[in-house]
Tab-separated table of C-alpha atoms and ligand atoms in Angstrom:
chain	number	residue	atom	x	y	z
A	1	MET	CA	-48.950	-64.695	-14.808
A	2	LYS	CA	-51.901	-64.906	-11.956
A	3	ILE	CA	-51.093	-67.315	-9.096
A	4	LEU	CA	-52.981	-68.381	-6.307
A	5	SER	CA	-50.713	-69.341	-3.545
A	6	ILE	CA	-51.309	-71.090	-0.280
A	7	GLU	CA	-49.573	-71.121	2.990
A	8	THR	CA	-50.350	-73.720	5.935
A	9	SER	CA	-47.214	-74.528	7.394
A	10	CYS	CA	-47.596	-73.365	11.095
A	11	ASP	CA	-50.458	-71.307	12.712
A	12	GLU	CA	-51.507	-69.025	9.569
A	13	THR	CA	-53.825	-70.147	7.035
A	14	ALA	CA	-53.506	-67.825	4.108
A	15	VAL	CA	-54.314	-67.896	0.383
A	16	ALA	CA	-53.457	-64.935	-1.887
A	17	VAL	CA	-53.943	-64.072	-5.529
A	18	LEU	CA	-51.114	-62.503	-7.130
A	19	GLU	CA	-50.419	-60.694	-10.856
A	20	CYS	CA	-46.874	-61.469	-11.389
A	21	SER	CA	-44.642	-59.913	-14.256
A	22	GLY	CA	-40.670	-59.831	-15.230
A	23	GLY	CA	-37.996	-62.289	-14.495
A	24	ASP	CA	-35.317	-63.129	-12.279
A	25	GLY	CA	-33.796	-60.228	-10.274
A	26	ASP	CA	-36.617	-57.829	-11.625
A	27	ALA	CA	-40.023	-58.792	-10.841
A	28	SER	CA	-43.009	-56.978	-10.063
A	29	PHE	CA	-46.192	-58.402	-7.777
A	30	LYS	CA	-49.460	-56.932	-7.644
A	31	VAL	CA	-51.596	-58.487	-4.566
A	32	LEU	CA	-55.129	-58.780	-6.039
A	33	GLY	CA	-56.468	-60.882	-3.330
A	34	ASN	CA	-55.339	-61.742	0.410
A	35	GLY	CA	-57.056	-64.032	2.777
A	36	LEU	CA	-55.129	-64.655	6.130
A	37	HIS	CA	-56.510	-66.402	9.274
A	38	SER	CA	-54.211	-66.549	12.051
A	39	GLN	CA	-54.891	-68.854	14.668
A	40	SER	CA	-52.856	-67.408	17.374
A	41	ALA	CA	-55.950	-67.016	19.707
A	42	ILE	CA	-56.559	-70.756	19.495
A	43	HIS	CA	-52.840	-71.544	20.425
A	44	ALA	CA	-52.641	-68.718	23.063
A	45	GLU	CA	-54.287	-71.093	25.496
A	46	TYR	CA	-51.583	-73.684	25.075
A	47	GLY	CA	-48.929	-71.289	25.069
A	48	GLY	CA	-47.623	-72.672	21.431
A	49	VAL	CA	-48.682	-74.370	18.343
A	50	PHE	CA	-50.197	-77.668	18.634
A	51	PRO	CA	-50.077	-79.607	15.373
A	52	ALA	CA	-53.281	-81.217	15.708
A	53	VAL	CA	-55.142	-78.205	16.598
A	54	ALA	CA	-53.563	-76.445	13.727
A	55	LYS	CA	-54.643	-79.214	11.412
A	56	ARG	CA	-58.260	-78.854	12.267
A	57	ALA	CA	-58.333	-75.117	12.051
A	58	HIS	CA	-56.471	-75.159	8.731
A	59	ALA	CA	-59.028	-77.587	7.577
A	60	GLU	CA	-61.877	-75.327	8.769
A	61	ASN	CA	-60.387	-71.916	7.310
A	62	ALA	CA	-58.797	-72.882	3.908
A	63	VAL	CA	-62.014	-72.595	1.931
A	64	PRO	CA	-63.041	-69.266	3.685
A	65	MET	CA	-59.603	-68.018	2.672
A	66	LEU	CA	-59.684	-69.169	-1.006
A	67	MET	CA	-63.114	-67.321	-0.873
A	68	LYS	CA	-61.687	-64.316	0.638
A	69	ALA	CA	-58.765	-64.185	-1.630
A	70	LEU	CA	-60.631	-64.777	-4.862
A	71	GLY	CA	-63.502	-62.278	-3.711
A	72	ASP	CA	-60.750	-59.431	-3.397
A	73	ALA	CA	-59.666	-60.361	-6.777
A	74	GLY	CA	-62.929	-59.974	-8.256
A	75	MET	CA	-62.800	-63.660	-9.361
A	76	LEU	CA	-65.517	-65.307	-7.358
A	77	SER	CA	-68.374	-65.885	-9.819
A	78	GLU	CA	-71.285	-68.145	-9.719
A	79	GLY	CA	-71.359	-71.235	-11.874
A	80	THR	CA	-70.303	-74.888	-11.299
A	81	THR	CA	-66.612	-76.492	-11.859
A	82	PRO	CA	-66.894	-80.202	-12.269
A	83	LEU	CA	-64.698	-82.320	-10.094
A	84	PRO	CA	-61.976	-84.372	-11.747
A	85	GLU	CA	-62.052	-88.344	-11.037
A	86	SER	CA	-59.219	-87.938	-8.847
A	87	PHE	CA	-60.908	-85.808	-6.317
A	88	GLU	CA	-62.018	-88.053	-3.747
A	89	ASP	CA	-58.819	-89.875	-3.740
A	90	THR	CA	-56.848	-86.664	-3.252
A	91	LEU	CA	-58.757	-85.556	-0.050
A	92	SER	CA	-59.370	-88.799	1.179
A	93	ARG	CA	-57.464	-87.875	4.443
A	94	GLU	CA	-59.024	-84.180	4.588
A	95	GLU	CA	-62.599	-85.007	5.666
A	96	GLY	CA	-63.684	-81.606	6.685
A	97	LEU	CA	-61.900	-79.804	3.749
A	98	ALA	CA	-63.203	-82.186	1.193
A	99	GLU	CA	-67.082	-81.214	2.066
A	100	LYS	CA	-66.419	-77.520	2.045
A	101	LEU	CA	-64.393	-77.785	-1.197
A	102	ARG	CA	-67.029	-79.838	-2.964
A	103	ALA	CA	-69.524	-77.136	-1.849
A	104	PHE	CA	-67.005	-74.480	-3.270
A	105	PHE	CA	-66.841	-76.114	-6.741
A	106	ALA	CA	-70.603	-76.705	-7.122
A	107	SER	CA	-71.504	-73.133	-6.671
A	108	HIS	CA	-68.609	-71.188	-8.408
A	109	ALA	CA	-66.931	-71.067	-11.837
A	110	ARG	CA	-63.527	-71.589	-12.618
A	111	PRO	CA	-61.387	-68.282	-11.923
A	112	ASP	CA	-58.821	-66.909	-14.331
A	113	ILE	CA	-55.758	-68.527	-12.598
A	114	ASP	CA	-52.764	-69.593	-14.258
A	115	ALA	CA	-51.032	-71.863	-11.412
A	116	VAL	CA	-51.383	-72.865	-7.869
A	117	ALA	CA	-48.368	-72.366	-5.558
A	118	ILE	CA	-48.162	-74.272	-2.319
A	119	THR	CA	-45.817	-74.457	0.721
A	120	TYR	CA	-44.717	-78.131	0.862
A	121	GLY	CA	-42.134	-77.522	3.848
A	122	PRO	CA	-40.673	-76.710	6.199
A	123	GLY	CA	-43.181	-76.728	9.064
A	124	LEU	CA	-45.487	-78.823	10.933
A	125	GLU	CA	-46.178	-81.946	8.721
A	126	PRO	CA	-49.691	-82.377	9.800
A	127	ALA	CA	-50.416	-78.600	9.001
A	128	LEU	CA	-48.429	-78.571	5.621
A	129	TRP	CA	-50.411	-81.639	4.349
A	130	VAL	CA	-53.768	-79.731	4.761
A	131	GLY	CA	-52.497	-76.919	2.314
A	132	VAL	CA	-50.723	-79.687	0.026
A	133	ASN	CA	-53.739	-81.573	-0.328
A	134	PHE	CA	-55.970	-78.498	-0.961
A	135	ALA	CA	-53.269	-77.451	-3.477
A	136	ARG	CA	-53.470	-80.612	-5.375
A	137	ALA	CA	-57.124	-80.652	-5.339
A	138	LEU	CA	-57.232	-76.989	-6.759
A	139	ALA	CA	-54.625	-77.802	-9.288
A	140	THR	CA	-56.345	-80.545	-10.727
A	141	THR	CA	-59.771	-79.242	-10.863
A	142	TRP	CA	-58.848	-76.075	-12.483
A	143	ASN	CA	-56.085	-78.038	-14.362
A	144	VAL	CA	-53.302	-75.613	-13.861
A	145	PRO	CA	-49.689	-76.241	-12.886
A	146	LEU	CA	-48.756	-76.754	-9.466
A	147	ILE	CA	-45.836	-75.052	-8.005
A	148	PRO	CA	-44.130	-76.623	-4.833
A	149	VAL	CA	-42.659	-73.817	-2.730
A	150	ASN	CA	-40.056	-73.876	0.004
A	151	HIS	CA	-41.529	-71.776	3.056
A	152	MET	CA	-38.040	-70.094	3.816
A	153	GLU	CA	-37.599	-69.157	0.255
A	154	GLY	CA	-40.853	-67.377	0.731
A	155	HIS	CA	-39.413	-65.288	3.566
A	156	PHE	CA	-36.035	-64.947	1.942
A	157	LEU	CA	-37.446	-63.493	-1.379
A	158	ALA	CA	-40.401	-61.501	0.406
A	159	GLY	CA	-37.487	-59.517	2.389
A	160	LEU	CA	-35.736	-58.416	-0.729
A	161	GLY	CA	-39.321	-56.911	-2.089
A	162	VAL	CA	-39.609	-53.254	-2.151
A	163	GLU	CA	-43.004	-51.375	-1.993
A	164	GLU	CA	-43.596	-49.850	-5.355
A	165	ASP	CA	-46.866	-48.478	-7.185
A	166	GLY	CA	-49.073	-50.081	-4.930
A	167	GLY	CA	-47.442	-53.474	-5.379
A	168	ILE	CA	-44.213	-55.202	-4.576
A	169	ARG	CA	-41.124	-55.045	-6.665
A	170	ILE	CA	-37.768	-57.043	-6.393
A	171	ARG	CA	-35.099	-55.220	-8.432
A	172	ALA	CA	-31.598	-53.993	-8.279
A	173	VAL	CA	-30.524	-57.005	-6.073
A	174	GLY	CA	-26.694	-57.061	-5.436
A	175	LEU	CA	-25.348	-60.570	-5.160
A	176	PRO	CA	-24.375	-62.574	-3.297
A	177	VAL	CA	-27.222	-61.860	-0.838
A	178	LEU	CA	-26.937	-63.057	2.759
A	179	GLY	CA	-30.200	-63.863	4.594
A	180	LEU	CA	-31.044	-63.807	8.159
A	181	LEU	CA	-34.266	-65.843	8.605
A	182	ILE	CA	-35.659	-65.743	11.919
A	183	SER	CA	-38.993	-66.945	13.073
A	184	GLY	CA	-40.973	-69.418	15.131
A	185	GLY	CA	-39.295	-72.432	13.647
A	186	HIS	CA	-36.176	-71.262	12.229
A	187	THR	CA	-33.042	-69.468	12.817
A	188	GLU	CA	-30.608	-69.728	10.026
A	189	LEU	CA	-28.094	-67.822	7.858
A	190	ASP	CA	-28.250	-68.506	4.010
A	191	LEU	CA	-26.121	-67.347	1.021
A	192	MET	CA	-27.743	-66.843	-2.117
A	193	LYS	CA	-24.965	-66.911	-4.394
A	194	ASP	CA	-26.559	-66.779	-7.717
A	195	TRP	CA	-30.377	-66.147	-8.357
A	196	LEU	CA	-32.214	-69.089	-6.453
A	197	SER	CA	-29.030	-71.068	-5.410
A	198	TYR	CA	-28.724	-71.182	-1.908
A	199	ASP	CA	-26.006	-72.146	0.618
A	200	GLU	CA	-26.619	-72.816	4.278
A	201	LEU	CA	-23.976	-71.209	6.464
A	202	GLY	CA	-25.349	-71.789	9.813
A	203	ALA	CA	-28.654	-72.574	12.057
A	204	THR	CA	-29.775	-72.879	15.462
A	205	ARG	CA	-28.770	-76.005	17.341
A	206	ASP	CA	-31.802	-75.763	19.464
A	207	ASP	CA	-34.481	-73.381	19.753
A	208	ALA	CA	-35.353	-70.878	17.241
A	209	VAL	CA	-34.998	-67.202	18.305
A	210	GLY	CA	-38.969	-66.876	17.928
A	211	GLU	CA	-39.489	-69.822	19.957
A	212	ALA	CA	-37.113	-68.032	22.653
A	213	PHE	CA	-39.322	-64.806	22.380
A	214	ASP	CA	-42.462	-67.096	22.713
A	215	LYS	CA	-41.070	-69.232	25.668
A	216	VAL	CA	-39.380	-65.947	27.785
A	217	ALA	CA	-42.755	-64.457	27.009
A	218	ARG	CA	-44.838	-67.168	28.690
A	219	MET	CA	-42.516	-67.006	31.793
A	220	LEU	CA	-43.409	-63.599	32.235
A	221	GLY	CA	-47.104	-64.492	32.040
A	222	LEU	CA	-47.405	-62.948	28.493
A	223	PRO	CA	-49.643	-64.314	25.882
A	224	TYR	CA	-48.556	-66.175	22.767
A	225	PRO	CA	-47.224	-65.132	20.358
A	226	GLY	CA	-44.738	-63.634	22.709
A	227	GLY	CA	-42.538	-61.528	20.339
A	228	PRO	CA	-44.572	-58.448	19.939
A	229	GLU	CA	-45.122	-58.715	23.912
A	230	ILE	CA	-41.418	-58.780	24.986
A	231	SER	CA	-40.782	-55.796	22.274
A	232	LYS	CA	-43.364	-53.600	23.545
A	233	ARG	CA	-42.076	-54.013	27.094
A	234	ALA	CA	-38.339	-53.706	25.909
A	235	GLU	CA	-39.181	-50.308	24.538
A	236	ILE	CA	-41.025	-49.060	27.402
A	237	ASP	CA	-37.597	-50.196	29.748
A	238	ARG	CA	-35.254	-48.631	26.625
A	239	ALA	CA	-37.352	-45.195	26.887
A	240	ALA	CA	-37.192	-45.033	30.506
A	241	GLY	CA	-33.447	-45.123	30.372
A	242	ARG	CA	-33.023	-47.628	33.457
A	243	THR	CA	-29.826	-49.163	34.303
A	244	ASP	CA	-29.645	-52.984	33.620
A	245	ALA	CA	-31.134	-54.827	36.082
A	246	TYR	CA	-30.273	-58.203	34.490
A	247	ALA	CA	-27.560	-59.557	32.279
A	248	PHE	CA	-28.192	-62.763	30.279
A	249	PRO	CA	-25.673	-64.526	28.319
A	250	ARG	CA	-24.776	-64.478	24.549
A	251	PRO	CA	-24.780	-67.992	23.750
A	252	MET	CA	-22.081	-69.012	21.015
A	253	ALA	CA	-21.546	-65.329	20.232
A	254	SER	CA	-17.563	-66.125	19.701
A	255	SER	CA	-17.962	-69.634	18.395
A	256	ASP	CA	-16.310	-70.037	15.224
A	257	ASP	CA	-18.872	-70.935	13.128
A	258	TYR	CA	-22.523	-69.433	11.958
A	259	ASP	CA	-24.468	-71.610	14.390
A	260	PHE	CA	-26.884	-70.241	17.059
A	261	SER	CA	-28.072	-71.672	20.280
A	262	PHE	CA	-30.856	-69.787	22.276
A	263	SER	CA	-31.906	-72.503	24.830
A	264	GLY	CA	-29.318	-71.510	27.238
A	265	LEU	CA	-30.544	-67.836	27.071
A	266	LYS	CA	-34.050	-69.118	27.614
A	267	THR	CA	-32.804	-70.946	30.889
A	268	ALA	CA	-30.982	-67.948	32.182
A	269	VAL	CA	-33.963	-66.112	32.025
A	270	LEU	CA	-35.919	-68.997	34.017
A	271	TYR	CA	-33.313	-69.088	36.706
A	272	ALA	CA	-33.400	-65.162	37.208
A	273	LEU	CA	-37.080	-65.575	37.694
A	274	LYS	CA	-37.123	-68.382	39.973
A	275	GLY	CA	-39.486	-67.949	43.096
A	276	ARG	CA	-40.125	-64.406	42.334
A	277	ASP	CA	-43.143	-62.887	41.997
A	278	ILE	CA	-43.162	-60.919	38.687
A	279	THR	CA	-43.866	-57.286	38.720
A	280	GLU	CA	-44.529	-55.200	35.421
A	281	LEU	CA	-41.193	-53.628	36.026
A	282	ASP	CA	-39.714	-57.064	36.067
A	283	ARG	CA	-41.520	-57.849	32.867
A	284	GLU	CA	-39.938	-54.598	31.114
A	285	GLN	CA	-36.475	-55.206	32.413
A	286	VAL	CA	-35.976	-58.992	31.612
A	287	ALA	CA	-37.786	-58.212	28.344
A	288	ARG	CA	-35.108	-55.726	27.551
A	289	ALA	CA	-32.247	-57.611	28.872
A	290	PHE	CA	-33.384	-60.412	26.735
A	291	GLU	CA	-33.965	-58.701	23.488
A	292	ASP	CA	-30.502	-57.081	23.921
A	293	ALA	CA	-28.753	-60.410	24.256
A	294	ALA	CA	-30.843	-62.176	21.244
A	295	THR	CA	-30.029	-58.999	19.142
A	296	GLU	CA	-26.485	-59.203	19.997
A	297	VAL	CA	-25.796	-62.737	19.120
A	298	LEU	CA	-28.006	-62.193	15.813
A	299	TRP	CA	-25.796	-59.333	14.910
A	300	THR	CA	-22.572	-60.785	15.775
A	301	LYS	CA	-22.916	-64.044	13.602
A	302	THR	CA	-24.453	-62.199	10.461
A	303	SER	CA	-21.760	-59.616	10.581
A	304	LYS	CA	-19.093	-62.235	10.697
A	305	ALA	CA	-21.015	-64.073	7.903
A	306	LEU	CA	-20.940	-60.577	5.794
A	307	ASP	CA	-17.228	-60.276	6.196
A	308	ALA	CA	-16.778	-63.744	5.179
A	309	THR	CA	-18.970	-64.030	2.188
A	310	LEU	CA	-18.421	-60.359	0.953
A	311	ALA	CA	-22.404	-60.320	0.762
A	312	LYS	CA	-23.780	-57.054	-1.090
A	313	THR	CA	-27.121	-57.486	0.271
A	314	LEU	CA	-28.268	-58.521	3.559
A	315	VAL	CA	-32.039	-59.501	3.759
A	316	ILE	CA	-33.779	-60.398	7.137
A	317	GLY	CA	-36.770	-62.303	6.827
A	318	GLY	CA	-39.208	-64.576	9.087
A	319	GLY	CA	-41.556	-63.409	11.858
A	320	VAL	CA	-39.034	-61.958	14.288
A	321	SER	CA	-37.740	-59.673	11.584
A	322	ALA	CA	-40.918	-57.409	12.730
A	323	ASN	CA	-38.921	-56.732	15.806
A	324	LYS	CA	-38.138	-53.074	16.050
A	325	HIS	CA	-35.034	-53.167	18.185
A	326	ILE	CA	-33.664	-55.734	16.006
A	327	GLY	CA	-34.427	-53.794	12.845
A	328	GLU	CA	-32.942	-50.417	14.558
A	329	THR	CA	-29.763	-52.104	15.526
A	330	PHE	CA	-29.084	-53.804	12.247
A	331	THR	CA	-29.686	-50.540	10.363
A	332	LYS	CA	-27.376	-48.525	12.443
A	333	ARG	CA	-24.623	-51.233	12.658
A	334	ILE	CA	-24.548	-52.160	9.067
A	335	ALA	CA	-24.168	-48.182	8.230
A	336	GLU	CA	-21.249	-47.999	10.455
A	337	GLU	CA	-19.737	-51.395	10.161
A	338	HIS	CA	-20.257	-52.504	6.531
A	339	PRO	CA	-21.338	-49.381	4.602
A	340	GLY	CA	-21.178	-51.062	1.420
A	341	VAL	CA	-23.850	-53.508	2.069
A	342	GLU	CA	-27.586	-52.939	1.363
A	343	LEU	CA	-29.964	-54.077	4.147
A	344	ARG	CA	-33.621	-55.122	3.180
A	345	ILE	CA	-36.157	-55.831	5.642
A	346	PRO	CA	-39.872	-57.025	4.622
A	347	ALA	CA	-42.736	-54.535	5.052
A	348	ARG	CA	-44.507	-55.631	8.257
A	349	ALA	CA	-47.327	-57.613	6.706
A	350	LEU	CA	-44.787	-59.622	4.951
A	351	THR	CA	-42.768	-60.593	8.234
A	352	THR	CA	-44.808	-63.159	9.642
A	353	ASP	CA	-46.352	-66.147	7.811
A	354	ASN	CA	-48.442	-65.079	4.826
A	355	ALA	CA	-49.265	-66.410	1.313
A	356	VAL	CA	-48.058	-63.791	-0.673
A	357	MET	CA	-44.486	-64.483	-0.022
A	358	ILE	CA	-45.351	-67.979	-1.480
A	359	GLY	CA	-46.771	-66.456	-4.415
A	360	MET	CA	-43.653	-64.783	-5.178
A	361	ALA	CA	-41.351	-67.212	-4.743
A	362	GLY	CA	-43.745	-69.605	-6.543
A	363	TYR	CA	-43.640	-67.159	-9.451
A	364	PHE	CA	-39.703	-67.529	-10.117
A	365	ARG	CA	-39.977	-71.252	-9.654
A	366	ALA	CA	-42.896	-71.475	-12.375
A	367	LEU	CA	-40.634	-69.373	-14.747
A	368	ARG	CA	-38.116	-72.292	-14.458
A	369	LYS	CA	-41.027	-74.601	-14.966
A	370	GLU	CA	-40.401	-76.234	-11.592
A	371	PHE	CA	-43.850	-77.792	-11.241
A	372	ALA	CA	-45.163	-80.762	-9.195
A	373	ASP	CA	-46.980	-83.921	-10.114
A	374	PRO	CA	-50.233	-83.230	-8.191
A	375	SER	CA	-50.916	-86.892	-7.701
A	376	THR	CA	-47.645	-87.559	-5.851
A	377	LEU	CA	-46.557	-84.163	-4.189
A	378	SER	CA	-45.939	-84.878	-0.298
A	379	ALA	CA	-45.240	-82.376	2.461
A	380	ASN	CA	-41.741	-82.354	3.815
A	381	GLY	CA	-41.633	-80.906	7.250
A	382	THR	CA	-37.810	-80.824	7.207
A	383	LEU	CA	-37.253	-79.358	3.858
A	384	SER	CA	-34.138	-77.392	3.904
A	385	LEU	CA	-33.289	-74.250	1.594
A	386	ALA	CA	-29.921	-75.670	0.587
A	387	ALA	CA	-27.806	-78.458	1.341
A	388	ARG	CA	-24.866	-77.783	3.723
B	401	KG4	O1	-42.535	-66.576	10.504
B	401	KG4	P1	-43.361	-66.497	11.492
B	401	KG4	O2	-44.836	-65.824	11.681
B	401	KG4	O3	-43.895	-68.252	11.680
B	401	KG4	C1	-42.836	-69.295	11.471
B	401	KG4	O4	-42.701	-69.530	10.320
B	401	KG4	O5	-42.311	-69.508	12.649
B	401	KG4	O6	-42.907	-66.220	13.021
B	401	KG4	C2	-43.608	-66.301	14.136
B	401	KG4	C3	-42.763	-65.852	15.214
B	401	KG4	C4	-43.213	-66.068	16.648
B	401	KG4	O7	-42.445	-66.917	17.502
B	401	KG4	C5	-43.643	-64.619	16.988
B	401	KG4	O8	-43.240	-64.410	18.497
B	401	KG4	C6	-42.108	-63.916	16.317
B	401	KG4	O9	-42.409	-64.490	15.187
B	401	KG4	N1	-42.324	-62.654	16.323
B	401	KG4	C7	-41.698	-61.539	16.955
B	401	KG4	C8	-42.233	-60.290	16.563
B	401	KG4	N2	-43.366	-60.492	15.790
B	401	KG4	C9	-43.477	-61.774	15.714
B	401	KG4	N3	-40.472	-61.525	17.581
B	401	KG4	C10	-40.133	-60.721	18.032
B	401	KG4	N4	-40.537	-59.348	17.992
B	401	KG4	C11	-41.733	-59.192	17.300
B	401	KG4	N5	-42.023	-58.013	16.941
B	402	ZN	ZN1	-42.415	-68.425	8.699
């Protein structure tokens, strides 16, 4: 099955074409095409993502990314594709996008695509809507099923994938799987008991961990996104073997639940820096102390959840799973404290938002014929992976 997948929940405009085969628990994915436009340079000016700015940039880049993905896949051929009657209605609120898409259909033949998968939540609603309307228009014009995908399921399943034969394969997954999903918008622990059936064990009560990385980076005068900037400096401090100059709290580390809180940690950094001229040495030392504290909180809760759930697999997903220290700490401590548990961390390209993960999740949903009606599918900014 060839799936064209779309992701616009935050600040990445992404379109991918995947060739998918296999079934639940053992499936292979070949990435035939991949278009990814990051808006981080635009949002860097504001130090974070502004929904209206993100929406405009998605509308601008959706068709170019579609053409990139189809072009990679060798599916961009000249011709015309007639528009369905519903086309103008579907895109009535997406002016810039409608114009580009009309031009695209007027000059390109229908590609050999079997279904369109789209992130419909969670995320920033104005951003999600661009993708949803784009996908609705593609699915009706090409007359293929529309697969609604939960962004967090994309992160979860992409993390289970292993690179194999130039593609990605998900296989031999020991159930239950505990998922630690850490990104700019989310921090949560979910348990996949049976294939694609989830329970949410806990989540952040305030800031997401990626958001805390981004805000601390901003306090240190570092650009958005802050995660990689913090990580780089923390590594320098660790390599220098300096003694601890800062000690930050580990909020809720010992609370009797699986929830997280990162706003207190962020505030502690703010107070430590108050009224100081920040030097590069401060940046490195604060970065390490902050990263140590965040990592320890994540590990403590995850480790407790592994004990309680007897999970056989731990998967880490989301943008923050690209963090080197978190990956190394989890690898080491799983081996020491939970030797029977298999840890899976996604390949770097699949950690931050992308459309490949949406196509992967979409495939398993398509196997279950979980399609949406393109005339009524809505974006849902607060969609959850599981009911509590
Ligand atoms: O999954 P993602 O691309 O978007 C959301 O769904 O939010 O995650 C983006 C987040 C940002 O907060 C970014 O700072 C963080 O992931 N991030 C990192 C690293 N790379 C990206 N955080 C810590 N260390 C990194 N190496
Ligand atoms: Zn994400």
